[in-house]
Coordinates of C-alpha atoms in Angstrom, one line a residue:
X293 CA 0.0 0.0 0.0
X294 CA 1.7 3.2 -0.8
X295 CA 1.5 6.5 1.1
X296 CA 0.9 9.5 -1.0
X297 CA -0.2 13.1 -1.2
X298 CA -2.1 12.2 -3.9
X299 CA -3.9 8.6 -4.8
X300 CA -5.9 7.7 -7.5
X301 CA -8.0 5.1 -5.9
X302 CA -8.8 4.5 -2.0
X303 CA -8.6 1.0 0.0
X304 CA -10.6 -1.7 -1.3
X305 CA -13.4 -1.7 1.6
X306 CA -14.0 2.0 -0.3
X307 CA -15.2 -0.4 -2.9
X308 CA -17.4 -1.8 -0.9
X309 CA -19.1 1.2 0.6
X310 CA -19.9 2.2 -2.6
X311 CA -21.5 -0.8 -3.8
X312 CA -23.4 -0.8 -0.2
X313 CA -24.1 2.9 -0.6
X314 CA -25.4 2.7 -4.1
X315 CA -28.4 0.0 -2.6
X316 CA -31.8 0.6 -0.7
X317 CA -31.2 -2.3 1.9
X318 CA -27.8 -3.5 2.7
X319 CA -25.6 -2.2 5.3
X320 CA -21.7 -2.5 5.5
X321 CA -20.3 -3.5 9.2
X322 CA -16.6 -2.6 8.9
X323 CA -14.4 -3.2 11.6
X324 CA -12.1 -0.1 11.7
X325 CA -10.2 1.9 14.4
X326 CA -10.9 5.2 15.1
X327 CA -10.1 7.7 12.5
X328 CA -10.9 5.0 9.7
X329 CA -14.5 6.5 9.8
X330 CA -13.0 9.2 7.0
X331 CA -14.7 7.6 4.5
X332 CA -18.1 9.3 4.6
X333 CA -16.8 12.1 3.7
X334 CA -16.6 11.1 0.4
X335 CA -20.0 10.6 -0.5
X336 CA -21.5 13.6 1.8
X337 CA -18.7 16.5 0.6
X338 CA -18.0 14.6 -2.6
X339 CA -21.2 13.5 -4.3
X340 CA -23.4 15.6 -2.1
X341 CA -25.4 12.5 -1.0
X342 CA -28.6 13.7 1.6
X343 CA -27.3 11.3 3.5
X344 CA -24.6 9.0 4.6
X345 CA -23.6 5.9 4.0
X346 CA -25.3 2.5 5.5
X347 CA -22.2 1.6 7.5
X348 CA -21.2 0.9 11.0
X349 CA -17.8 1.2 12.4
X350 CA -16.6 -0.8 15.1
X351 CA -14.4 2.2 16.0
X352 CA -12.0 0.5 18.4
X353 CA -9.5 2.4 20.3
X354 CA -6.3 1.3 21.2
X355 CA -7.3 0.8 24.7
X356 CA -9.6 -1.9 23.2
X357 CA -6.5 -3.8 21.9
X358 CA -5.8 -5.1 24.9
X359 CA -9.3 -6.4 25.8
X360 CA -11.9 -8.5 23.4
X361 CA -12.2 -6.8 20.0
X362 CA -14.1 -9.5 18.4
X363 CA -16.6 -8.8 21.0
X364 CA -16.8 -5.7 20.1
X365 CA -17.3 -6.6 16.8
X366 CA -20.5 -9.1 17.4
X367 CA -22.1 -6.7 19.3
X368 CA -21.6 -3.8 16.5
X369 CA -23.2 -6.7 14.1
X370 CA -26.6 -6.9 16.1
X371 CA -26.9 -3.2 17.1
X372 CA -27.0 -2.6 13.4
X373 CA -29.3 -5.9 12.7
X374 CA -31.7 -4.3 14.7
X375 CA -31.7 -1.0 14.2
X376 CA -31.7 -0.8 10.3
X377 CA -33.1 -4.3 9.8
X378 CA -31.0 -4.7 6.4
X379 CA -32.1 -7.4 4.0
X380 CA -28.6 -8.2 3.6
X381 CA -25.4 -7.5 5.4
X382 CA -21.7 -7.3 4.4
X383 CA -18.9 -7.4 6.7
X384 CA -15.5 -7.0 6.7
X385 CA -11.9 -5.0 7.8
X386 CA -10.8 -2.1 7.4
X387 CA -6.6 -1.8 6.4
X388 CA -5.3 -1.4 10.1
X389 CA -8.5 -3.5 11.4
X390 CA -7.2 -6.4 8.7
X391 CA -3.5 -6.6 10.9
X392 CA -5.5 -7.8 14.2
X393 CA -7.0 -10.6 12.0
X394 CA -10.1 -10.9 13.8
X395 CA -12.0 -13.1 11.2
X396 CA -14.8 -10.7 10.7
X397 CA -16.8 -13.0 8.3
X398 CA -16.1 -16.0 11.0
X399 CA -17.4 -13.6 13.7
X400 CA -20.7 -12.5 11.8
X401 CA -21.6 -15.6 11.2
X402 CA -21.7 -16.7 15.2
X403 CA -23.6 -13.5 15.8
X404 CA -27.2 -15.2 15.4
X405 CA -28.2 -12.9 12.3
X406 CA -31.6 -14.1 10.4
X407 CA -30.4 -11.9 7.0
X408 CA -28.1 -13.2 4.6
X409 CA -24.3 -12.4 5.7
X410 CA -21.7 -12.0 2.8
X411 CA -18.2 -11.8 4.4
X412 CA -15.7 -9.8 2.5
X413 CA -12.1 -10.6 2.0
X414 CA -10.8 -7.6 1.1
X415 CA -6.8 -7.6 1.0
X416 CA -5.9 -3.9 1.6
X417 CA -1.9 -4.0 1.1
X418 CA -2.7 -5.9 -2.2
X419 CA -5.9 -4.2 -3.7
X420 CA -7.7 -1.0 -4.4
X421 CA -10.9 0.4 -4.4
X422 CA -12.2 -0.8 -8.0
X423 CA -10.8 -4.4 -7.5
X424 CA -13.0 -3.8 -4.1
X425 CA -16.3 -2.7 -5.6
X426 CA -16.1 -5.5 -8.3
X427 CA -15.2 -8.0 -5.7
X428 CA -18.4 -7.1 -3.3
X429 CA -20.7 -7.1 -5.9
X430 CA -19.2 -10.2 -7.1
X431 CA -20.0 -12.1 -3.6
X432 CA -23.2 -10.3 -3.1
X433 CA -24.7 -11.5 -6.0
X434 CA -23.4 -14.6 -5.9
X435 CA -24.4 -15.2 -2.0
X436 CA -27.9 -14.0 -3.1
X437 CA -28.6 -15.6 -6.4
X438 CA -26.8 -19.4 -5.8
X439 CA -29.7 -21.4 -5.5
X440 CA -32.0 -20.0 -8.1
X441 CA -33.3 -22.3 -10.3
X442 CA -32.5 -21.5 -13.7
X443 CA -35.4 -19.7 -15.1
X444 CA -37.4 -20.3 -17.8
X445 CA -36.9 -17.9 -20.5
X446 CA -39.2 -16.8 -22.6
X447 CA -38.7 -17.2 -26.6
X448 CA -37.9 -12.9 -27.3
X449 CA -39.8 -13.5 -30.9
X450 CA -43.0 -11.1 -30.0
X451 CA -42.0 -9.6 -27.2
X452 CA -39.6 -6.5 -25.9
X453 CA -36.1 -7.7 -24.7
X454 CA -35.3 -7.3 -21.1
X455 CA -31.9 -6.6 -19.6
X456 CA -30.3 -5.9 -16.2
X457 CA -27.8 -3.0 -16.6
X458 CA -24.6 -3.6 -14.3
X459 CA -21.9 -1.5 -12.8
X460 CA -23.3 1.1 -11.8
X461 CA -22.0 2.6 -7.9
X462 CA -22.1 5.5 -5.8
X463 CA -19.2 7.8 -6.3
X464 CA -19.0 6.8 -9.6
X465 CA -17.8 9.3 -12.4
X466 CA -21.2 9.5 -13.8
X467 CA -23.1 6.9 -13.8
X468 CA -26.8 7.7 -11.9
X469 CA -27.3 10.4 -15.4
X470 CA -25.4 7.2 -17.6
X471 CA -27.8 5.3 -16.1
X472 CA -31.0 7.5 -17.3
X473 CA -29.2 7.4 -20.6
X474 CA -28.9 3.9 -21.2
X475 CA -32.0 3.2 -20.3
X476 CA -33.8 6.0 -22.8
X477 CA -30.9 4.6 -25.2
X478 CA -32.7 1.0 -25.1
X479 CA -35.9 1.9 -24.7
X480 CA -35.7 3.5 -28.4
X481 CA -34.8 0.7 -29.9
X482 CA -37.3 -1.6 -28.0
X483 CA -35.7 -3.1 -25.2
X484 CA -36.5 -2.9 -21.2
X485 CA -34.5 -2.7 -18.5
X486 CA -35.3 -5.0 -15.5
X487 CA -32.7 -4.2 -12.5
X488 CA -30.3 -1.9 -12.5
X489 CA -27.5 -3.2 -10.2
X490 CA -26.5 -1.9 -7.5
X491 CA -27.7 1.8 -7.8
X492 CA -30.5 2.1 -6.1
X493 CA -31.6 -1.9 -6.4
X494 CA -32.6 -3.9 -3.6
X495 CA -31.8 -7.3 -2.4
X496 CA -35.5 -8.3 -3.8
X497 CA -33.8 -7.3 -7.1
X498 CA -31.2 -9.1 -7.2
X499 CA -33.3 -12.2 -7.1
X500 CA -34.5 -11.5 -10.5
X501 CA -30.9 -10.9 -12.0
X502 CA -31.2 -14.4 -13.7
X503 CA -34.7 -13.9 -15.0
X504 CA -33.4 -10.9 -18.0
X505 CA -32.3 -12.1 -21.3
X506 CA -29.2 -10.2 -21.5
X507 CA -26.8 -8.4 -18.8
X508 CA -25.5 -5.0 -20.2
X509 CA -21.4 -4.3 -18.4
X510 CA -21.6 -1.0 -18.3
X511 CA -18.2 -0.1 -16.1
X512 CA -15.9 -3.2 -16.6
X513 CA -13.9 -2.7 -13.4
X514 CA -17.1 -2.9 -11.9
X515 CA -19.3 -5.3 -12.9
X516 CA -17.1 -8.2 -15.1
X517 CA -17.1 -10.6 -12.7
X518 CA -20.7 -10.4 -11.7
X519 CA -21.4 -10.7 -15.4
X520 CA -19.0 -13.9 -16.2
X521 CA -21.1 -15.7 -13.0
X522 CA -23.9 -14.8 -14.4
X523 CA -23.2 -16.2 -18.1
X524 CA -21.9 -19.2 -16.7
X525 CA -24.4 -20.0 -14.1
X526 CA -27.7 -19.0 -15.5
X527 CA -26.5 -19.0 -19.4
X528 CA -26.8 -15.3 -19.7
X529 CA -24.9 -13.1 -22.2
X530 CA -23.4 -10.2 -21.6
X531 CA -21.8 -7.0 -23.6
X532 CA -18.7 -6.1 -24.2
X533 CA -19.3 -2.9 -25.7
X534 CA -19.1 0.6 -23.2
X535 CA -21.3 3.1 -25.7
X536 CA -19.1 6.2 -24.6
X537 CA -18.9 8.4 -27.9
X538 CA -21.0 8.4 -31.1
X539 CA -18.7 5.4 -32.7
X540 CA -18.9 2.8 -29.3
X541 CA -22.8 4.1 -29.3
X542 CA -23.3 2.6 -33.0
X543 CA -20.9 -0.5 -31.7
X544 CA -23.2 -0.9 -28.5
X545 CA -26.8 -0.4 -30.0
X546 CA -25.8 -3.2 -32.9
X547 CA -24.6 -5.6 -30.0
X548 CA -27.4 -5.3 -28.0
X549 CA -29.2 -5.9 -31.1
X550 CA -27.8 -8.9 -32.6
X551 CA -27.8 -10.6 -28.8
X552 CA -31.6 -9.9 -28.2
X553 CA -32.6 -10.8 -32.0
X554 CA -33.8 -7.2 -33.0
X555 CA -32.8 -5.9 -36.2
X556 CA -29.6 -4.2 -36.1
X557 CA -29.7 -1.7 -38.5
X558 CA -33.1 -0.3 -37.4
X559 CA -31.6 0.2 -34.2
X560 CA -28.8 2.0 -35.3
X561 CA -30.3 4.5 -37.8
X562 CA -32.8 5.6 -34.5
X563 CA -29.1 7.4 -33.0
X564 CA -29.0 10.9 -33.3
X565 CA -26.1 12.9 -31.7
X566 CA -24.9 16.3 -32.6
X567 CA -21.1 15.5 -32.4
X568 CA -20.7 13.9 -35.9
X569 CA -21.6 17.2 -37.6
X570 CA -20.1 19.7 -34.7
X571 CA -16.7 17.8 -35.2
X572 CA -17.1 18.2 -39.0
X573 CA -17.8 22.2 -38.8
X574 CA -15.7 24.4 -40.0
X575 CA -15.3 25.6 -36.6
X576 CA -13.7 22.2 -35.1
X577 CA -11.0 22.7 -38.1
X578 CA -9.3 24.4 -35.4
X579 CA -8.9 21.1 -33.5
X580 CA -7.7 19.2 -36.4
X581 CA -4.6 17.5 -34.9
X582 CA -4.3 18.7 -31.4
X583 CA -2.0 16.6 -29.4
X584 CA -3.9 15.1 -26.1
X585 CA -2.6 13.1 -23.6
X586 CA -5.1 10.7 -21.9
X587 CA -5.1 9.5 -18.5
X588 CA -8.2 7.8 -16.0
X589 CA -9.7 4.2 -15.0
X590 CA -9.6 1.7 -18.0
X591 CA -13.0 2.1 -19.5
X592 CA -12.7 5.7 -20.2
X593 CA -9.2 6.1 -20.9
X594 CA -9.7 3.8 -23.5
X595 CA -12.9 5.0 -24.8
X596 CA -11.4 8.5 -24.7
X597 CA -8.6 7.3 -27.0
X598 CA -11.2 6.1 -29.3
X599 CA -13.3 10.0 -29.5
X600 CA -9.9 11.4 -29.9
X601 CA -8.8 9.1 -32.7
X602 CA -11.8 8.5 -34.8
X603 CA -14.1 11.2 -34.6
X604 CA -12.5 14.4 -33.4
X605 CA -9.1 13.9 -35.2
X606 CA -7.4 14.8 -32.4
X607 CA -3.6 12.6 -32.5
X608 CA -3.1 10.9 -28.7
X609 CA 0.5 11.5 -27.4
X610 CA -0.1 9.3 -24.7
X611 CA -2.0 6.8 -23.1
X612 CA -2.5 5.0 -19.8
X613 CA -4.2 3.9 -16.7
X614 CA -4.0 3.5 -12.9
X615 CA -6.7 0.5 -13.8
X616 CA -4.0 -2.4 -13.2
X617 CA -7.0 -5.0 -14.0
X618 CA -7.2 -3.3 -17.2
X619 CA -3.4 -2.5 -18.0
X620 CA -3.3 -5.3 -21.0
X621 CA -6.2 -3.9 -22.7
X622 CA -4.8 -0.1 -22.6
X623 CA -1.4 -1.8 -24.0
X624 CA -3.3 -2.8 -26.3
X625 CA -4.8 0.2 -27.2
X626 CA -1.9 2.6 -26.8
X627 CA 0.3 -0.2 -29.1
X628 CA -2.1 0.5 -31.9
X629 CA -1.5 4.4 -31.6
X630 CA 1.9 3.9 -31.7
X631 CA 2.4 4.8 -28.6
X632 CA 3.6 2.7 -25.2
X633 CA 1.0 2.2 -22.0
X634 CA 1.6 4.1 -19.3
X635 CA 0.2 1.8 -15.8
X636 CA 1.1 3.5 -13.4
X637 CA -0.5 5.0 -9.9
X638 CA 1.7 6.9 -8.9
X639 CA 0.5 11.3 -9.9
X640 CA 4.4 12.1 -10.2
X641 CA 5.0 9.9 -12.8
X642 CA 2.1 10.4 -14.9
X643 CA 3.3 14.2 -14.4
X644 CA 6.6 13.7 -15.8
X645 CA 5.0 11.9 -18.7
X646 CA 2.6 14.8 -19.4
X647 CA 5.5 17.3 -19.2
X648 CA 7.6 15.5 -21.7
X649 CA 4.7 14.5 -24.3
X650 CA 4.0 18.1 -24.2
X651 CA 0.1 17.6 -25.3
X652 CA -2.4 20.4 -26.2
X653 CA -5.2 19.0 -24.3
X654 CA -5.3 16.8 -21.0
X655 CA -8.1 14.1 -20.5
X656 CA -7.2 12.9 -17.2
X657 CA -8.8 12.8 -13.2
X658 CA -9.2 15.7 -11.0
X659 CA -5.2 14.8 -10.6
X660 CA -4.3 15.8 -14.1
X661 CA -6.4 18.5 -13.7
X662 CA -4.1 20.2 -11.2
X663 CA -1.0 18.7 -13.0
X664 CA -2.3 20.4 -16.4
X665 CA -3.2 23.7 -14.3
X666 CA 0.7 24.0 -13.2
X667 CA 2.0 23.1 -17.0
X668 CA -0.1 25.6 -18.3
X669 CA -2.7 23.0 -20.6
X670 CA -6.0 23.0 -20.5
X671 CA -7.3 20.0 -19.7
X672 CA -11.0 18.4 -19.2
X673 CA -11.9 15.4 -16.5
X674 CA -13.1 12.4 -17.9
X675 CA -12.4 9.9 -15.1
X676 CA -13.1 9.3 -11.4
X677 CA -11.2 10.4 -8.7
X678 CA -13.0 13.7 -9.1
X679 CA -14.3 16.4 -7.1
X680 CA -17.3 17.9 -6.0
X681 CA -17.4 20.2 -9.3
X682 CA -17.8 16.9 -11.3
X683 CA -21.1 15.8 -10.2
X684 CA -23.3 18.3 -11.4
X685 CA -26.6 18.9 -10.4
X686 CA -27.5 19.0 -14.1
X687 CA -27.8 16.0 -16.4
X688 CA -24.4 15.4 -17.6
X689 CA -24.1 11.9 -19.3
X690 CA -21.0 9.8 -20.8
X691 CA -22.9 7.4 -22.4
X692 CA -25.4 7.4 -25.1
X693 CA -25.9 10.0 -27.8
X694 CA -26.5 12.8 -25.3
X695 CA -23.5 11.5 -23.4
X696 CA -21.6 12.2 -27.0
X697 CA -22.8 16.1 -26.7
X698 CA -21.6 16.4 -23.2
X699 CA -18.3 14.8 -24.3
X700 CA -17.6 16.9 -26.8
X701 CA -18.4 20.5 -25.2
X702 CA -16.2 19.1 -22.0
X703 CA -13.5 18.7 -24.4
X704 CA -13.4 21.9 -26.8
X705 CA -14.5 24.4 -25.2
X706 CA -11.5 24.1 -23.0
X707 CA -8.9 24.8 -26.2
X708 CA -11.3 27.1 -27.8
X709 CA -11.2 29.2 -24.5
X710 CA -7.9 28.9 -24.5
X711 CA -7.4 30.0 -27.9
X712 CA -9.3 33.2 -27.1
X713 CA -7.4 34.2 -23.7
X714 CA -4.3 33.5 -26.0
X715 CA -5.7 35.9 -28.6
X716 CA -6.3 38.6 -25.7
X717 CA -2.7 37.7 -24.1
X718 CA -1.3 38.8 -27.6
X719 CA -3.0 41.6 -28.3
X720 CA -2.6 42.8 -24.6
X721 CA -0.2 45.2 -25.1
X722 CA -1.2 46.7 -28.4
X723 CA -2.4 50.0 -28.4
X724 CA -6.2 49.5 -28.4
X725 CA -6.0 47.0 -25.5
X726 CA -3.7 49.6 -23.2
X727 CA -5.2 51.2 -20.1
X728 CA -6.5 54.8 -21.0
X729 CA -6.7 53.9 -24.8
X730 CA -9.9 55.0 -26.7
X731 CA -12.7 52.8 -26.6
X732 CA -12.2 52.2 -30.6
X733 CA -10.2 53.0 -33.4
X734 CA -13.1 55.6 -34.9
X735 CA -12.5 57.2 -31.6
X736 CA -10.1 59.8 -30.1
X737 CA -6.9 59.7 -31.6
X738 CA -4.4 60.8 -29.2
X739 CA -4.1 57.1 -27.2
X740 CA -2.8 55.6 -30.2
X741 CA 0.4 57.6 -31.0
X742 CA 1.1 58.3 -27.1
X743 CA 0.6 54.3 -26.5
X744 CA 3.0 53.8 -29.6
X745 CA 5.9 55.9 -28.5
X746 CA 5.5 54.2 -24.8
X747 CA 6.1 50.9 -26.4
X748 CA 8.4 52.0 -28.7
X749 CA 10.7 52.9 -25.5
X750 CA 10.3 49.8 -23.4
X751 CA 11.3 48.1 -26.3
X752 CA 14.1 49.8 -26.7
X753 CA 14.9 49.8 -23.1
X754 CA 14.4 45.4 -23.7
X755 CA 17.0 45.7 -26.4
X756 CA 19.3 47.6 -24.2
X757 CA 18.9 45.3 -21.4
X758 CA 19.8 42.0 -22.9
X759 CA 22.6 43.1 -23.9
X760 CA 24.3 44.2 -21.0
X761 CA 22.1 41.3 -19.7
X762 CA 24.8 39.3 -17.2
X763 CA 24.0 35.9 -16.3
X764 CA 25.2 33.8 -13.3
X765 CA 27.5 31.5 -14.5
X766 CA 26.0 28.1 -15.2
X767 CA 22.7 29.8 -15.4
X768 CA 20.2 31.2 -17.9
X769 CA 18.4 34.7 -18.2
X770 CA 16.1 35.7 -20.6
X771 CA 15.9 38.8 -21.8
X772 CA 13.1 41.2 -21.5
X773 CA 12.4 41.3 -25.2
X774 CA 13.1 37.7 -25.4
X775 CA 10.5 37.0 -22.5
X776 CA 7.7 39.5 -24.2
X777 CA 7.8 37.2 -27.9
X778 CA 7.9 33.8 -25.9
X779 CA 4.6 35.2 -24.2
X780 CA 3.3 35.2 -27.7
X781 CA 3.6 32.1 -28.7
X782 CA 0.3 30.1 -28.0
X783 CA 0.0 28.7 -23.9
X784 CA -0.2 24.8 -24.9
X785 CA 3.5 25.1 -26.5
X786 CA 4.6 27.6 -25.0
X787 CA 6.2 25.0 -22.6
X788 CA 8.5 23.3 -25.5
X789 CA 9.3 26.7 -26.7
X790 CA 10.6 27.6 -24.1
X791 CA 12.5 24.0 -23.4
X792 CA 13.9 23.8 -26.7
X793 CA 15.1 27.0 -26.3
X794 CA 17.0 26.7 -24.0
X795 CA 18.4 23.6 -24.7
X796 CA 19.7 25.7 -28.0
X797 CA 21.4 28.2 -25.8
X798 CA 22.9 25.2 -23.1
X799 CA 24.4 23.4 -26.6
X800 CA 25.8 26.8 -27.9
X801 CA 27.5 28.1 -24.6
X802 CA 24.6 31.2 -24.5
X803 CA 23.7 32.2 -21.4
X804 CA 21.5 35.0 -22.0
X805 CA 18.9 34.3 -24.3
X806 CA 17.9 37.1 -26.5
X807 CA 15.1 37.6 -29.5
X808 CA 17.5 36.2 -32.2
X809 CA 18.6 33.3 -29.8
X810 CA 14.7 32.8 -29.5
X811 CA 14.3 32.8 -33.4
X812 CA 17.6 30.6 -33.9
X813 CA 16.3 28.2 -31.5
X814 CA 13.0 27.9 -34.0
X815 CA 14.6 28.0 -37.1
X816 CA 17.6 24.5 -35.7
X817 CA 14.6 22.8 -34.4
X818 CA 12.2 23.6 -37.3
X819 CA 14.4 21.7 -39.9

């Protein structure tokens, strides 16, 4: 487990508070010391839930260490039996409750408890928060469901296709608007959706998983495992399509199709989304190009990669995940881009790979947000961990042909904005722009002239400066003048500009860089 400022995913019984969170009638008994309790603040502050979390901490002291813990921890079991009378409980350890190894599973199971009991193995130094979620939804389905006779399916010739929609968890980037989406996505083309698991199902429903004709996987991570039970126990397909962006939408709607027997191509011409043609205006000529470098969980780094590529011509610089689980199929991905996979978790490192790819545009979590923010890049979020400003009270979808829309203003409208501040930052010292000047051109005609011969001097005054310009030795200074046209050049490369710069000087012994060393620099690494 590593100790950071920064961490891209929280312990793995984080995981399981969300899947417990996202439900009507299950409640999470975690033993945890005090000061493990932390976690509600994520779903309170963070997602502005109106309320918190079904959990109950044990809260043990050190005190308590001495004395009968797993007391402590039966008795935190029934208090919570009987006050919220769950249908279902989960229990398990938090990362210092896990070193006591009190056998909290063992232990709920003695308690006398009438509702089903799904112990959770949750190994915190191995395992993060994803691999958590996936892993209690995984048990909790399969403590529920096992047992089930296998229904009896109707034949879907006549009737409307019904489908369980999977995946979807509190605190996820997301998914309650994906979920409306989805569901209006389906309903179009003539299919229903039975339970949608976990947000805001309840035990009830997860009895009649088994009874749909096809599970729809729509966060990987997430809900894989449940799925693959599902197929092999009670012969269910599943998807393998996430519909995030106009292309995967197409993809998604013609495998739901061909799985449920509907006819494919019907489905498909029902899509309507406004990015094909806003990505085809003249206005997004602009973006033709733009180096991006993508960063998040595995689903939508790698559906990211896929807008960027195929239908906003953007060219990817760089590619990876924190999403271990999914590393091979980012690889994958980023080996088809020509580019290689970063896995990593650790903010640093994907910060050094930022810096040296040099992008245009950032599609990372609320990490690369900051990262971008210091480099001067404008960047959009597209993956959990985010922040408060990332669930908005609006409807804000990734999915879908809406969830197209959303991705697409997300994504622009930070480089157009950017374009236009660096349109103001170069025209802020022309006359027009200069504090005092005349509100227009057809106006008075004294600011011009007077703002003229002031800029005429400081830019004399620069020229005169660099060169008596003295440098520390083994340092470099950049002139005034120099400084002033580097300022010019647009924000997103301003960066390498100003690298390969002053690489140019460090190679040819200058150690104050002028204009003509900035022009020179251009001109070598132009060729």
């Amino acid at each position: 487990m590593q100790l950071t400022l920064w961490t891209y995913e929280g312990p793995p019984h984080v995981g399981a508070m969300r899947i417990a969170t996202a439900m009507q009638d299950v409640h999470y008994v975690l033993h945890a010391p005090q000061g493990d309790t932390y976690a509600d603040l994520l779903f309170t502050m963070i997602e502005r839930r109106n309320r918190r979390p079904p959990v109950t901490y044990t809260t043990f002291q050190a005190r308590d260490l001495g004395g009968d813990t797993a007391d402590l921890f039966k008795r935190a079991c029934r208090d919570a039996a009987e006050r919220f009378k769950p249908a279902a409980m989960l229990v398990g350890a938090s990362c210092t409750a896990e070193l006591i190894q009190d056998d909290p599973g063992g232990l709920a199971m003695g308690s006398g408890l009438t509702m089903p009991v799904v112990p959770l193995e949750l190994p915190a130094y191995q395992k993060k928060e994803n691999w958590g979620a996936s892993e209690t939804l995984y048990q909790l389905v399969r403590t529920i469901c096992t047992g089930i006779p296998m229904p009896e399916r109707q034949a879907i010739t006549g009737r409307r296709p019904v489908v369980n929609l999977l995946g979807a968890t509190a605190l996820g980037f997301r998914h309650r608007d994906d979920v409306t989406e989805v569901t209006r996505l389906l309903d179009q083309i003539g299919v229903d959706v039975a339970v949608v698991m976990p947000l805001n199902a309840t035990v009830a429903d997860l009895r009649r998983l088994p009874e749909a004709d096809l599970n729809v996987v729509l966060y990987p991570e997430i809900a894989s495992s449940t799925a693959g039970w599902l197929k092999r126990t009670f012969k269910q397909p599943h998807t393998t399509v996430v519909p995030i962006g106009i292309g995967a939408t197409r993809d998604f709607v013609r495998e739901v199709a061909t799985l449920t027997g509907l006819d494919a191509d019907a489905a498909v011409a029902t899509l309507s989304s406004r990015l094909p043609w806003y990505s085809r205006s003249v206005d997004s000529t602009y973006l033709t190009g733009k180096r991006v470098f993508i960063f998040g969980d595995g689903t939508h780094a790698l559906a990211a990669a896929r807008i960027a590529t195929e239908e906003l011509a953007f060219e990817v610089v760089g590619l990876g995940t924190y999403s271990r689980e999914m590393a091979r199929e980012v690889r994958a991905a980023a080996e088809l881009l020509g580019l290689t996979a970063l896995i990593a978790d650790d903010y640093l490192a994907v910060e050094r790979a930022i810096t040296e790819a040099a992008p245009e545009l950032v599609l990372g979590t609320q990490m690369e947000r900051h990262v971008a923010k210091r480099l001067g890049i404008p960047c959009a979020v597209i993956s959990a961990p985010v922040h408060v400003q990332d669930f908005p009270a609006r409807y804000a979808p990734q999915m879908g042909a809406e969830g197209a829309n959303v991705i697409f203003d997300t994504w622009v409208h930070p480089l157009m904005m950017g374009l236009e501040e660096h349109l103001l930052g170069m025209f802020r010292e022309d006359f027009e722009f200069a504090d005092g000047a005349s509100p227009s051109h057809l106006g008075h005609g004294h600011a011009a002239p007077t703002a003229t011969v002031e800029r005429d001097t400081v830019m004399v005054a620069a020229t005169e400066a660099v060169a008596t310009l003295d440098a520390p030795p083994g340092e470099l200074v950049w002139g005034p003048e120099a400084e002033a046209e580097l300022k010019k050049i647009p924000f997103f490369v301003r960066g390498k500009a100003r690298r390969n710069t002053e690489r140019y000087a460090t190679e040819h012994g200058i150690t104050a860089i002028s204009l003509e060393t900035l022009y020179e620099a251009k001109a070598h690494f132009s060729r």
